[in-house]
């Protein structure tokens, strides 16, 4: 390389000129004068003079210029003696620059470098921790073998330093010493062992790095620290996290048994069951093979999960690979979203992440299929990014999405980036072989491409067609004929050769054309490329064997031409073929077999992904990226058949091991587990580390003499205690509410499992992003003209829809007409009956109800996962606090679904949670007041385990009043009086009507029945969407589509008496609006008016 | 881990080298130059290049290649992420990250690199800590230093290194206490020929500029946190709090930082704020092509679409374009075939259009693909996903800060296929 040669050039005028140039920008004032007029020799003399002067500023200037030289890669080693003198300088910047110089040149000037050692030894005892640390850093960076003992001593001392920063530096120094002198390994391992015990987050990352470099096989050192590392992980700095996670991945693979059930490994079917229902699959698994995850294994998975949210892409990737290699198959999906997020990052990050996704997507399509569109290629992507995306799209292709993918590919084929277009054609070929349904379509498409103007496209098509035809040659003589026709126009050698090969291979299918093609080729033989010539010879030989009558002469002519060809390959081939096919006395037995040799049936090529075998490398590693083993790559071991002793990880201190009794639904558990973050034990850890930090800083302040130091350490102490306080404060509160929170989580989960409608309210699950989601979410927007995106409607819809399905098309045509306006969250064909027909459901028998529950249970997980309403949660109210309830707590909310028990009842869902430590028995409803209160109770719950929760639904007839319903909630031992007070809006059912109907009905309800008020709307609420949202959050009413923009109408009926409640809102200028409510129930009207007013006026 | 770093400019010269372990000859970069020559575009240089004894991992930013030399197995993203962090730090220190800026500040660069890595392992990458160690060069400070002889280098261990909140230093003081948050959303979309959306998603970030005295503890809550589907946080955000309550609670770093980046759940339909009517045709045999483009606003919720810039890579056969914009200016580079049209603001009453003819190479066949059109735009005071900050509260300090929140929507990778 000329450039590098130029740079290595040291002597001569050229260097001098350069030196002059470089001194101008780096030096200000005095420096320039020195550089401009000096020769090479003189220049360094100047620097030497400056270094030996008494002025600090001159020395500094000189050092700056020397650093400039080092940066440019120029040699300045002859200045070593002059520089090394300044190592003890008081000026900190000068000293630092001298350090830079030392580290760079000490290796070359070992004897002189020894001069500086005593300075560092002195600095190692400095009261300032920063100075101690930097002295150790430089001392260990000087690669002079003589000082190995001194380094060893310094490292040992620093490893016991009070300052975690110095200890961190010593961990770094371990690696340096090891690379300088591997014989020190044993001693260094001792230091590592000691540092591994360190509780400081600052040290953790560095010492694990040292461990990985020095003794990655000493897994036994990790045992005792495993839990600590897992717990500290979140607080370690990001780079340390990466190193620790990859080490722990390796560790886990040696210590735990496989969470992957046998036979289920990388099985697509398995994945489908996952999509359907977690819990079911889980049960199956546990039945098949009682696998119980080691609590430590779970601990690792749990503690790494939040790191998926890290801003550092390397951390996210390392967590993703950890899950890929360690998590049960159904849990791996949680990393998908985060990986897809990384695709927004820099080009280089995209490249690596796409490579890893490509490998993952081969084994598990389902993981990335919902995100298929994220892999669509943009014309602005770099070529290697484009090819990777193409690779992933091809991997993701299946029967369901192939048409979409092919349509996308059609765009790519036309791309101006021809290399990419060619890759697309190959991808089409792969899709065609993998998915037999589209083989013909693809083939036809490719044949069309043969008439493309671009050569590379045509050539690639021919090659791919050749491969495809080979897989099923029977019915494609048409295509072969077509290709023969195109042959004259195709110039790319590879394509020509492919066509010729096809002709030869299937010459019996095109008996008329093949000899003709051979005739043409005989004419142009000499002008062809080598690869084409070989195929001509091939074709001739095959034709000679099958159709010697027509082609004998031609073949001989071609063989003669080939005999005198310039290329020895062709001459060889010709000679070989001649001996093989033309019978003469010399040729022996081989001749008889010529036909079998040449026309043997050939196996079709398998079109495979280039990432097929990449999974032999650990994901996210360099080796995976370059697809070959990099130096220092550590194989990931297979799972042990039997787990090694677990107790090795036990530490005397109480560790945060939870009672991981093998409860059922493991998935559920893991989710609620995340809340254990604020666990007591862990807190202790944290506090411990915080307090140790305090000790450090305070002790260093004791040692220090200088004022400033004291001040700063005091300050830092203060902050650390402060933050310690604040965190512990929050901890307290959190631990107080811990159990409650836990309960909340549990209960939150529970309704999802048990009841269908609340499913929509659930938090968007990490992995709840199934394909259904997109379909269903897009349908409401597109199908409904009205602005209803409130989940409430759709909730009741989906319920109603399910009901409808069960009740077997009881829906009358009228209902269907109505339903068009309605929103269906589930994409259940045409069934999205309007909520008004709710009363109809009254004739559903209760046995049907249980059917429904069963139905909902079986497919609830898919519903649950896919719906992420854009609208706030349904309000949950407290029914019974666990303190007053002696461990039993209850919450309730209004699911806003038509009550199944009786049409005049309001449905209420109660979530019962047992937060005591013993199980509660016989939970039921006791006395109620007012006496006439009509309540449909839930069935008695026989037993509720500790920490378990259950959701029950009940119906209450409030008789259209907001009077509270009081009743007793009883357990075996206790009775608690509770009351449910409904908000007025909950006493309504949505009603669907047209605008005309609305005005007509409104006309009937004037005068006394009309209540209105002028309100000032909050600015946030002026859009029609926001208005509907606010109104729907207050009252369970239906939106009436409106033709006027400034008019919003909502209609509902009271649940009990079925009286109409009409709400209309007329927007006027400057955010004022007229809110009118028409209903016979004037009390309700005024209450509703108040509530709505409040909702709409608040910001 | 990271052995050495070479900085290579666009013309293939190494202008800076730094070694953290023993010196690696710069001839190792020859493999990189080879790859660079092979690549048609600067972006096409592969980020990971294996050589017989080393591995080269490079990133390209501001037309400078940062080439890291690796000797053994290391997660490539680790290196890539670190290199990007280096670039960010340079940008932070010098305002720009150009060859000139780096050469001018070579000493600071060297001091920074020395602090950022120890033996190839990242030591301090937090800008707040680095700034305490090495003060960013300003004109004033250079002046003061020359006079007083003081230095840019700190003598003390930065307070952040040991504290629980390494991103914030202690003793911050301001007279005006202010906290500004910018919610910036970008729409990535591919629109097909007929105008229907093939894929569209919204990515957003919240960038903050916090200048508050002391150790404030902030909480930020959203009106509709459920919109946020996938989030990544600055380390200062308390994850548990977010998990439990969907509230951002944090002790902010001092100055500018990115608090949060998020992805809006794909369930929500994305409103596309602009539409393009296009008619780009090439006729067989004729050396003329027609070009007709009209832009219009759509679903903008009454906000103006500003700073619109349309660019398109025309087919290679196009020699020149003779167009007539109804507003704004256009340029066509006959070498790169890049057409760009600076539209400015879209006036809904009078839609901007660009019409005219393209002249094609005589005799060349008609290009088989129409160029795709990239659009950039900005919409102020609106977050297209509808995300709204509910409130911002401060605890831990007594004063009353000035708070501000700004919304903006931008086009990300917004492409229209024609």
Tab-separated table of C-alpha atoms in Angstrom, chain A residues 1 3-4 7-8 25-26 28 60 63-65 67-68 70-74 90-94 96-97 99-100 103-104 107-108 128-131 137 140-141 143 163-165 168-169 172-173 175-176 179 202 205-206 209 213 237-240 242-243 246 305-314 317 337-338 340-353 356 371 373-374 376-384 408 411-418 452-454 620-626 628-634 674-675 677-678 682-683 686 690 697 706 708-709 712 715-716 719-720 722-724 726 741 745 748 760-766 768-770 773-774 777-778 781-782 865-873 1020 1029 1099, chain B residues 1 11-23 25-27 29-30 33-34 37 40-50 52-61 65 70-85 88 103-108 110-111 113-119 121-126 133-134 142 145-146 149-166 169-171 186-190 192-193 197-201 203-204 215 217 223-224 226-235 238-240 242-246 251 257-258 261-263 265-269 284 301 313-316 365-374 386 388 390 412-415 417-418:
chain	number	residue	atom	x	y	z
A	1	UNK	CA	0.000	0.000	0.000
A	3	UNK	CA	-0.147	5.280	1.741
A	4	UNK	CA	1.241	3.223	4.519
A	7	UNK	CA	3.596	7.105	6.458
A	8	UNK	CA	6.328	4.795	7.539
A	25	UNK	CA	-2.340	23.433	13.975
A	26	UNK	CA	-1.307	21.757	17.197
A	28	UNK	CA	-0.215	27.950	19.308
A	60	UNK	CA	3.829	20.912	28.048
A	63	UNK	CA	4.795	16.962	25.069
A	64	UNK	CA	1.724	17.987	23.139
A	65	UNK	CA	3.675	17.987	19.943
A	67	UNK	CA	1.726	13.193	21.349
A	68	UNK	CA	0.810	14.624	17.963
A	70	UNK	CA	2.612	9.478	18.222
A	71	UNK	CA	-0.912	9.955	16.972
A	72	UNK	CA	0.395	10.207	13.442
A	73	UNK	CA	2.363	7.044	13.912
A	74	UNK	CA	5.744	8.785	13.680
A	90	UNK	CA	3.767	18.306	39.408
A	91	UNK	CA	1.734	19.422	36.440
A	92	UNK	CA	-0.951	16.815	36.058
A	93	UNK	CA	-1.503	17.295	32.360
A	94	UNK	CA	2.194	17.110	31.621
A	96	UNK	CA	-0.478	12.385	31.852
A	97	UNK	CA	1.119	13.079	28.508
A	99	UNK	CA	2.382	8.508	30.738
A	100	UNK	CA	0.993	8.300	27.234
A	103	UNK	CA	3.162	3.369	27.552
A	104	UNK	CA	3.857	3.772	23.870
A	107	UNK	CA	8.629	-1.680	25.386
A	108	UNK	CA	11.296	-0.412	23.002
A	128	UNK	CA	-5.455	10.279	46.433
A	129	UNK	CA	-7.204	7.225	45.060
A	130	UNK	CA	-7.163	8.648	41.565
A	131	UNK	CA	-3.382	8.967	41.616
A	137	UNK	CA	-2.585	1.718	35.232
A	140	UNK	CA	0.922	-2.320	34.417
A	141	UNK	CA	0.811	-0.947	30.896
A	143	UNK	CA	5.386	-3.988	28.951
A	163	UNK	CA	-11.239	2.368	46.943
A	164	UNK	CA	-13.319	0.290	44.532
A	165	UNK	CA	-11.900	2.344	41.710
A	168	UNK	CA	-11.180	-2.035	39.404
A	169	UNK	CA	-7.861	-0.862	38.033
A	172	UNK	CA	-7.554	-4.565	34.556
A	173	UNK	CA	-3.915	-4.898	35.492
A	175	UNK	CA	-5.045	-9.083	32.277
A	176	UNK	CA	-2.061	-6.980	31.327
A	179	UNK	CA	-0.451	-11.225	28.639
A	202	UNK	CA	-17.628	-1.065	39.802
A	205	UNK	CA	-17.411	-6.160	35.190
A	206	UNK	CA	-13.650	-5.766	35.177
A	209	UNK	CA	-13.279	-9.707	32.151
A	213	UNK	CA	-8.972	-13.725	29.817
A	237	UNK	CA	-21.895	-0.387	34.115
A	238	UNK	CA	-23.015	-1.362	30.640
A	239	UNK	CA	-19.740	-2.761	29.327
A	240	UNK	CA	-19.365	-4.953	32.351
A	242	UNK	CA	-21.987	-7.538	28.379
A	243	UNK	CA	-19.001	-9.437	29.697
A	246	UNK	CA	-21.722	-13.818	28.178
A	305	UNK	CA	-34.710	-9.361	31.295
A	306	UNK	CA	-34.870	-5.664	32.233
A	307	UNK	CA	-31.588	-5.156	30.429
A	308	UNK	CA	-33.412	-5.658	27.163
A	309	UNK	CA	-34.412	-2.063	27.667
A	310	UNK	CA	-30.841	-0.879	27.760
A	311	UNK	CA	-29.745	1.875	25.429
A	312	UNK	CA	-26.556	-0.034	24.776
A	313	UNK	CA	-27.067	-2.267	21.774
A	314	UNK	CA	-24.358	-4.671	22.876
A	317	UNK	CA	-27.793	-8.328	22.014
A	337	UNK	CA	-39.131	-6.749	19.990
A	338	UNK	CA	-35.906	-5.447	21.396
A	340	UNK	CA	-36.200	-5.335	16.047
A	341	UNK	CA	-35.759	-2.051	17.857
A	342	UNK	CA	-32.025	-2.237	17.327
A	343	UNK	CA	-32.640	-2.162	13.591
A	344	UNK	CA	-33.216	1.538	13.943
A	345	UNK	CA	-29.676	2.044	15.079
A	346	UNK	CA	-26.518	2.670	13.074
A	347	UNK	CA	-25.741	0.775	9.911
A	348	UNK	CA	-23.089	-1.392	11.563
A	349	UNK	CA	-25.389	-2.331	14.411
A	350	UNK	CA	-28.058	-3.252	11.900
A	351	UNK	CA	-25.610	-5.471	10.113
A	352	UNK	CA	-24.707	-7.510	13.180
A	353	UNK	CA	-28.256	-7.701	14.481
A	356	UNK	CA	-28.147	-12.838	14.248
A	371	UNK	CA	-42.286	-8.168	12.418
A	373	UNK	CA	-42.454	-5.670	7.587
A	374	UNK	CA	-39.514	-4.378	9.561
A	376	UNK	CA	-38.623	-4.723	4.035
A	377	UNK	CA	-35.825	-3.292	2.036
A	378	UNK	CA	-35.454	0.402	1.352
A	379	UNK	CA	-33.612	1.669	-1.647
A	380	UNK	CA	-31.326	3.635	0.656
A	381	UNK	CA	-30.032	0.613	2.562
A	382	UNK	CA	-26.457	-0.502	2.010
A	383	UNK	CA	-26.101	-3.586	-0.143
A	384	UNK	CA	-25.045	-5.950	2.630
A	408	UNK	CA	-42.343	-7.372	-2.256
A	411	UNK	CA	-40.273	-4.645	-6.446
A	412	UNK	CA	-36.756	-5.662	-5.498
A	413	UNK	CA	-36.124	-7.431	-8.774
A	414	UNK	CA	-36.522	-4.104	-10.515
A	415	UNK	CA	-34.000	-2.466	-8.235
A	416	UNK	CA	-31.226	-0.431	-9.777
A	417	UNK	CA	-28.789	-2.237	-7.542
A	418	UNK	CA	-28.244	-5.208	-9.808
A	452	UNK	CA	-35.569	-8.599	-18.903
A	453	UNK	CA	-33.133	-6.200	-20.421
A	454	UNK	CA	-30.542	-6.535	-17.743
A	620	UNK	CA	-23.677	-12.353	19.053
A	621	UNK	CA	-20.081	-13.465	18.917
A	622	UNK	CA	-17.427	-12.430	16.467
A	623	UNK	CA	-17.183	-16.027	15.299
A	624	UNK	CA	-20.844	-16.013	14.411
A	625	UNK	CA	-20.417	-12.819	12.490
A	626	UNK	CA	-17.515	-14.019	10.361
A	628	UNK	CA	-15.493	-19.124	11.307
A	629	UNK	CA	-13.898	-19.737	14.609
A	630	UNK	CA	-12.160	-16.647	15.917
A	631	UNK	CA	-9.136	-16.838	18.167
A	632	UNK	CA	-10.168	-17.312	21.737
A	633	UNK	CA	-13.691	-18.407	20.910
A	634	UNK	CA	-15.123	-20.591	23.630
A	674	UNK	CA	-40.282	-9.326	37.831
A	675	UNK	CA	-41.868	-7.492	40.603
A	677	UNK	CA	-37.139	-6.629	42.087
A	678	UNK	CA	-37.839	-4.828	45.249
A	682	UNK	CA	-31.808	-7.760	47.190
A	683	UNK	CA	-32.244	-4.543	49.011
A	686	UNK	CA	-27.774	-2.950	47.583
A	690	UNK	CA	-23.926	1.450	49.298
A	697	UNK	CA	-14.993	7.323	50.909
A	706	UNK	CA	-5.601	18.129	51.403
A	708	UNK	CA	-10.194	19.779	48.637
A	709	UNK	CA	-9.999	16.074	48.824
A	712	UNK	CA	-15.053	16.109	47.651
A	715	UNK	CA	-19.621	15.365	49.129
A	716	UNK	CA	-19.581	12.040	47.516
A	719	UNK	CA	-24.616	11.857	47.810
A	720	UNK	CA	-24.176	8.220	48.282
A	722	UNK	CA	-28.565	10.518	50.117
A	723	UNK	CA	-29.239	8.273	47.302
A	724	UNK	CA	-28.993	5.359	49.583
A	726	UNK	CA	-33.853	7.778	48.920
A	741	UNK	CA	-48.378	-5.067	44.531
A	745	UNK	CA	-49.983	-8.271	39.541
A	748	UNK	CA	-54.090	-8.449	36.971
A	760	UNK	CA	-58.342	-6.344	26.352
A	761	UNK	CA	-57.468	-4.235	29.350
A	762	UNK	CA	-54.390	-6.149	30.178
A	763	UNK	CA	-51.061	-4.547	29.781
A	764	UNK	CA	-49.620	-5.090	26.422
A	765	UNK	CA	-47.605	-8.165	26.915
A	766	UNK	CA	-44.005	-8.218	25.957
A	768	UNK	CA	-48.181	-10.175	22.871
A	769	UNK	CA	-47.722	-9.222	19.390
A	770	UNK	CA	-49.163	-11.961	17.385
A	773	UNK	CA	-52.996	-8.165	16.501
A	774	UNK	CA	-52.332	-6.329	13.345
A	777	UNK	CA	-56.303	-3.554	15.060
A	778	UNK	CA	-56.466	-2.488	11.528
A	781	UNK	CA	-60.076	1.726	12.008
A	782	UNK	CA	-60.828	0.785	8.512
A	865	UNK	CA	-51.862	-11.084	23.975
A	866	UNK	CA	-52.960	-9.341	20.915
A	867	UNK	CA	-55.084	-6.540	22.163
A	868	UNK	CA	-53.446	-3.394	23.244
A	869	UNK	CA	-56.152	-0.841	23.578
A	870	UNK	CA	-55.147	2.710	23.060
A	871	UNK	CA	-57.493	3.682	25.771
A	872	UNK	CA	-56.892	3.873	29.488
A	873	UNK	CA	-57.566	1.023	31.845
A	1020	UNK	CA	-56.740	18.372	24.844
A	1029	UNK	CA	-62.655	8.699	24.584
A	1099	UNK	CA	-56.980	18.619	30.923
B	1	UNK	CA	-10.557	-6.589	23.665
B	11	UNK	CA	-9.446	9.260	0.693
B	12	UNK	CA	-7.982	6.302	2.527
B	13	UNK	CA	-5.325	7.978	4.694
B	14	UNK	CA	-4.748	6.998	8.270
B	15	UNK	CA	-4.640	10.254	10.180
B	16	UNK	CA	-4.640	9.002	13.742
B	17	UNK	CA	-3.655	5.852	15.483
B	18	UNK	CA	-3.875	4.767	19.091
B	19	UNK	CA	-2.747	1.555	20.667
B	20	UNK	CA	-3.899	0.239	24.002
B	21	UNK	CA	-1.723	-2.830	24.066
B	22	UNK	CA	1.448	-3.494	22.144
B	23	UNK	CA	1.722	-1.643	18.876
B	25	UNK	CA	1.561	-2.091	12.549
B	26	UNK	CA	-0.654	0.099	10.489
B	27	UNK	CA	-0.144	-2.207	7.552
B	29	UNK	CA	-5.270	-1.561	7.528
B	30	UNK	CA	-4.340	-2.745	4.054
B	33	UNK	CA	-8.351	-0.551	2.154
B	34	UNK	CA	-8.858	-3.563	-0.046
B	37	UNK	CA	-11.794	-0.385	-2.889
B	40	UNK	CA	-19.027	0.637	-4.616
B	41	UNK	CA	-20.324	3.009	-1.985
B	42	UNK	CA	-18.612	4.089	1.235
B	43	UNK	CA	-21.453	2.482	3.194
B	44	UNK	CA	-20.863	-0.871	1.592
B	45	UNK	CA	-17.616	-1.578	3.403
B	46	UNK	CA	-18.395	-4.571	5.610
B	47	UNK	CA	-18.263	-3.681	9.307
B	48	UNK	CA	-16.343	-6.823	10.221
B	49	UNK	CA	-13.293	-7.854	8.218
B	50	UNK	CA	-11.276	-10.915	9.199
B	52	UNK	CA	-5.047	-13.629	9.154
B	53	UNK	CA	-4.102	-12.440	12.626
B	54	UNK	CA	-6.527	-9.710	13.495
B	55	UNK	CA	-10.130	-8.738	12.992
B	56	UNK	CA	-11.048	-5.272	11.866
B	57	UNK	CA	-14.311	-3.811	13.048
B	58	UNK	CA	-15.156	-0.446	11.633
B	59	UNK	CA	-17.842	2.156	11.777
B	60	UNK	CA	-18.334	4.987	9.340
B	61	UNK	CA	-19.456	8.315	10.687
B	65	UNK	CA	-13.853	5.285	9.275
B	70	UNK	CA	-9.280	-6.936	17.555
B	71	UNK	CA	-7.168	-9.953	18.260
B	72	UNK	CA	-9.563	-12.387	19.812
B	73	UNK	CA	-13.203	-13.214	20.249
B	74	UNK	CA	-15.341	-10.313	21.442
B	75	UNK	CA	-18.976	-9.484	20.717
B	76	UNK	CA	-18.789	-7.317	17.609
B	77	UNK	CA	-21.582	-5.107	18.828
B	78	UNK	CA	-19.519	-4.350	21.906
B	79	UNK	CA	-16.851	-2.808	19.706
B	80	UNK	CA	-19.288	-1.123	17.370
B	81	UNK	CA	-21.237	0.404	20.203
B	82	UNK	CA	-18.040	1.618	21.790
B	83	UNK	CA	-16.798	3.198	18.579
B	84	UNK	CA	-20.058	5.030	18.181
B	85	UNK	CA	-19.717	6.212	21.726
B	88	UNK	CA	-20.482	10.846	20.162
B	103	UNK	CA	-6.370	16.952	14.068
B	104	UNK	CA	-6.726	20.296	15.778
B	105	UNK	CA	-7.463	18.702	19.101
B	106	UNK	CA	-5.188	15.748	18.803
B	107	UNK	CA	-3.990	16.031	22.388
B	108	UNK	CA	-7.493	16.118	23.836
B	110	UNK	CA	-5.533	11.250	22.870
B	111	UNK	CA	-6.302	12.054	26.468
B	113	UNK	CA	-9.049	7.769	24.254
B	114	UNK	CA	-6.635	7.046	27.063
B	115	UNK	CA	-9.390	7.517	29.624
B	116	UNK	CA	-12.100	5.731	27.703
B	117	UNK	CA	-10.244	2.451	27.401
B	118	UNK	CA	-7.874	0.672	29.702
B	119	UNK	CA	-6.139	-2.266	28.144
B	121	UNK	CA	-11.709	-2.492	28.028
B	122	UNK	CA	-14.025	0.517	28.359
B	123	UNK	CA	-13.261	2.475	31.485
B	124	UNK	CA	-15.193	5.701	31.390
B	125	UNK	CA	-17.639	6.392	28.612
B	126	UNK	CA	-20.117	8.541	30.478
B	133	UNK	CA	-11.419	14.355	33.857
B	134	UNK	CA	-10.743	16.343	30.740
B	142	UNK	CA	-7.443	27.977	26.281
B	145	UNK	CA	-4.769	28.221	30.601
B	146	UNK	CA	-2.040	29.969	28.666
B	149	UNK	CA	-0.680	27.742	33.388
B	150	UNK	CA	-3.523	25.628	34.674
B	151	UNK	CA	-4.540	22.573	32.754
B	152	UNK	CA	-7.481	20.861	31.220
B	153	UNK	CA	-6.943	17.732	33.184
B	154	UNK	CA	-8.633	17.007	36.469
B	155	UNK	CA	-6.642	15.725	39.399
B	156	UNK	CA	-9.420	14.109	41.259
B	157	UNK	CA	-11.328	10.977	40.638
B	158	UNK	CA	-14.588	12.158	39.117
B	159	UNK	CA	-17.315	11.974	41.681
B	160	UNK	CA	-19.476	10.070	39.268
B	161	UNK	CA	-17.115	7.111	39.126
B	162	UNK	CA	-17.953	6.003	42.616
B	163	UNK	CA	-21.446	7.282	43.105
B	164	UNK	CA	-24.672	5.418	42.632
B	165	UNK	CA	-25.607	7.945	39.987
B	166	UNK	CA	-22.489	7.991	37.830
B	169	UNK	CA	-21.854	15.062	39.191
B	170	UNK	CA	-22.399	16.680	42.517
B	171	UNK	CA	-22.487	20.363	43.213
B	186	UNK	CA	-40.120	9.837	13.342
B	187	UNK	CA	-42.291	8.060	10.844
B	188	UNK	CA	-40.687	5.273	8.907
B	189	UNK	CA	-42.796	4.286	6.003
B	190	UNK	CA	-42.803	2.655	2.641
B	192	UNK	CA	-46.280	1.834	-2.728
B	193	UNK	CA	-47.078	2.950	-6.232
B	197	UNK	CA	-48.959	2.110	2.948
B	198	UNK	CA	-46.845	-1.020	2.839
B	199	UNK	CA	-45.271	-0.528	6.178
B	200	UNK	CA	-45.300	2.343	8.582
B	201	UNK	CA	-44.101	2.664	12.095
B	203	UNK	CA	-40.223	5.643	16.536
B	204	UNK	CA	-39.810	8.344	19.046
B	215	UNK	CA	-29.737	16.517	42.952
B	217	UNK	CA	-35.385	13.740	41.351
B	223	UNK	CA	-51.409	10.692	29.459
B	224	UNK	CA	-51.283	7.541	27.398
B	226	UNK	CA	-49.795	2.414	26.698
B	227	UNK	CA	-48.799	3.794	23.344
B	228	UNK	CA	-45.217	3.013	24.172
B	229	UNK	CA	-44.674	-0.475	23.020
B	230	UNK	CA	-40.996	-0.990	23.321
B	231	UNK	CA	-38.766	1.382	25.158
B	232	UNK	CA	-35.133	1.814	25.946
B	233	UNK	CA	-33.971	4.071	28.682
B	234	UNK	CA	-31.098	6.170	29.734
B	235	UNK	CA	-29.531	4.302	32.666
B	238	UNK	CA	-35.741	3.529	37.347
B	239	UNK	CA	-36.934	0.480	35.562
B	240	UNK	CA	-39.005	-0.951	38.384
B	242	UNK	CA	-41.771	2.086	34.959
B	243	UNK	CA	-42.734	-1.557	35.059
B	244	UNK	CA	-45.111	-1.002	37.905
B	245	UNK	CA	-46.597	2.400	37.244
B	246	UNK	CA	-45.545	3.438	33.757
B	251	UNK	CA	-32.242	11.691	38.645
B	257	UNK	CA	-29.183	13.614	27.143
B	258	UNK	CA	-31.599	11.169	25.575
B	261	UNK	CA	-36.431	6.102	22.963
B	262	UNK	CA	-39.537	4.208	22.138
B	263	UNK	CA	-41.444	2.416	19.523
B	265	UNK	CA	-47.047	-0.282	19.229
B	266	UNK	CA	-47.639	-1.619	15.800
B	267	UNK	CA	-51.294	-2.135	16.531
B	268	UNK	CA	-51.990	1.522	16.164
B	269	UNK	CA	-52.473	2.664	12.643
B	284	UNK	CA	-39.607	3.381	-25.257
B	301	UNK	CA	-54.441	17.553	12.454
B	313	UNK	CA	-32.097	8.807	-7.231
B	314	UNK	CA	-32.978	8.936	-10.914
B	315	UNK	CA	-32.004	6.050	-13.190
B	316	UNK	CA	-28.544	6.070	-14.639
B	365	UNK	CA	-33.220	1.573	-23.456
B	366	UNK	CA	-35.863	2.736	-21.075
B	367	UNK	CA	-35.010	2.184	-17.430
B	368	UNK	CA	-37.018	-0.686	-16.019
B	369	UNK	CA	-37.547	0.774	-12.616
B	370	UNK	CA	-38.953	4.087	-11.678
B	371	UNK	CA	-36.946	5.855	-9.024
B	372	UNK	CA	-38.199	5.771	-5.485
B	373	UNK	CA	-38.769	9.063	-3.744
B	374	UNK	CA	-37.476	9.902	-0.311
B	386	UNK	CA	-50.750	11.161	20.016
B	388	UNK	CA	-48.773	13.368	25.523
B	390	UNK	CA	-49.095	14.435	31.517
B	412	UNK	CA	-37.611	9.070	9.290
B	413	UNK	CA	-36.999	6.708	6.434
B	414	UNK	CA	-39.952	7.801	4.436
B	415	UNK	CA	-39.954	6.291	1.017
B	417	UNK	CA	-42.082	3.758	-4.504
B	418	UNK	CA	-43.154	4.848	-7.942
